[in-house]
XYZ file of C-alpha atoms in Angstrom:
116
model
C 29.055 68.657 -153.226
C 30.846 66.210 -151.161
C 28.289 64.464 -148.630
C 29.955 63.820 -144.868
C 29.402 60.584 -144.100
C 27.348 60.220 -140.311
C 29.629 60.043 -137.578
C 29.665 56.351 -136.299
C 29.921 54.991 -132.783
C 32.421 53.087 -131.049
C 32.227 49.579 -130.303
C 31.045 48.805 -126.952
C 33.594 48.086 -124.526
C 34.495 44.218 -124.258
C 35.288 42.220 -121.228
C 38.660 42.255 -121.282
C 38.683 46.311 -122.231
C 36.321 46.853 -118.995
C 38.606 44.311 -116.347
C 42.151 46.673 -117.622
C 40.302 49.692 -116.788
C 38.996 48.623 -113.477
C 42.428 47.383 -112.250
C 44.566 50.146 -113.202
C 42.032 52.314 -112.285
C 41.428 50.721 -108.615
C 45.627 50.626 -108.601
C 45.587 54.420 -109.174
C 42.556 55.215 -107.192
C 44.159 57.350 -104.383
C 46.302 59.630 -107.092
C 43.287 60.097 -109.628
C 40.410 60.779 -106.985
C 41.922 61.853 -103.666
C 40.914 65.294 -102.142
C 42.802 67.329 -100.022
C 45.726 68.934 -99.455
C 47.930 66.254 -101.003
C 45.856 65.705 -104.237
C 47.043 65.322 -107.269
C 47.599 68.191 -110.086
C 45.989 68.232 -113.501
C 48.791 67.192 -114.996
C 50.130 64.134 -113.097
C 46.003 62.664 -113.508
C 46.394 62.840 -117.153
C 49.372 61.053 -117.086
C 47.679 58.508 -114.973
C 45.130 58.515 -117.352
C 47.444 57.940 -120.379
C 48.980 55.424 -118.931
C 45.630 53.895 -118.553
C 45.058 54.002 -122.004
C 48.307 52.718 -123.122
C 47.016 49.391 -120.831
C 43.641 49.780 -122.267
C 44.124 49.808 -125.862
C 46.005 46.092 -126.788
C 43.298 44.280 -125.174
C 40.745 47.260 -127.198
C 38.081 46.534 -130.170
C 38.788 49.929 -131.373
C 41.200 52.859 -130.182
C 40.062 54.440 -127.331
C 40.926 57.452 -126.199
C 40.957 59.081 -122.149
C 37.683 60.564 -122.597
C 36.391 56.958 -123.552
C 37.854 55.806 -120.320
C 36.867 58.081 -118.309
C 32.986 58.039 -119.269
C 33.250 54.034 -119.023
C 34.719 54.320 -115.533
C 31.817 57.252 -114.733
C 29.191 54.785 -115.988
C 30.361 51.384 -113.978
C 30.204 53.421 -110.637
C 26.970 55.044 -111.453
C 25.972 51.451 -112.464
C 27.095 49.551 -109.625
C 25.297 52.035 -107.141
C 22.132 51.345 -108.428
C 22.228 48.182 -108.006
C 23.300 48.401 -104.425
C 20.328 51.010 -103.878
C 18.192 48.836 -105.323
C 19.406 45.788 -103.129
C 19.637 47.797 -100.205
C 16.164 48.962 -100.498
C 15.044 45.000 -100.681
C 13.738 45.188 -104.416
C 14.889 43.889 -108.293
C 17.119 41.151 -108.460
C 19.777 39.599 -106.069
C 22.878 41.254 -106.441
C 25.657 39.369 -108.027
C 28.493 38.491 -106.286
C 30.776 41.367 -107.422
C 28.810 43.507 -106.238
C 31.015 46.428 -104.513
C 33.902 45.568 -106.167
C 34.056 49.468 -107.229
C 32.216 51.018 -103.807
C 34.397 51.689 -100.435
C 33.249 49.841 -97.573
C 31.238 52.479 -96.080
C 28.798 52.798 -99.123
C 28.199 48.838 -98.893
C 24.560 48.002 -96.383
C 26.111 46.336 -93.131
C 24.832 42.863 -94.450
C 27.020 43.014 -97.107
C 30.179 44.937 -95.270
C 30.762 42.087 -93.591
C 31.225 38.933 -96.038
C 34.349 41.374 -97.602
């Protein structure tokens, strides 16, 4: 009997993996998450997507597929908001100077809006 070896993760993303995404994704912003009436089908996002990858993946430590991009992408935003909750609310660290570089002005707290 054969044994299956145990699946194995991915290697974290890299610097230069993370910086691709963000750009092409920030580039494509308006045709991957607008909502409307003039949104975007299925079909033309995962082409977006694809493309993404294609960009992605020279720069990659390992292959990495749109699923892999998309979950990175889901976890910088979710990542980046708590830090500006927690700033906003006056408590942890100070923020770093990035900070917002994936929220719309709106979400930023009005002492930050206005250095942008």
């Amino acid at each position: 009997m054969a044994e299956d070896s145990p699946k194995r993760r991915k290697a974290n993303f890299n610097e230069a993996e993370t910086e691709v995404l963000i750009e092409q994704v920030l580039k494509h912003e308006q045709l991957l998450f607008a909502a409307g009436p003039g949104r975007a089908s299925a079909g033309q996002k995962r082409k977006v997507w694809e493309l993404i990858r294609h960009k992605v993946n020279p720069v990659a430590a390992c292959p990495r597929d749109v699923e892999d991009l998309k979950k990175r992408w889901r976890d910088l935003k979710r990542r980046d908001r708590s830090k500006l909750c927690r700033l906003s609310q006056g408590c942890g660290p100070p923020a770093p100077p990035a900070l917002g570089l994936l929220l719309a002005p709106e979400e930023l707290p009005p002492a930050r809006r206005q250095r942008r």
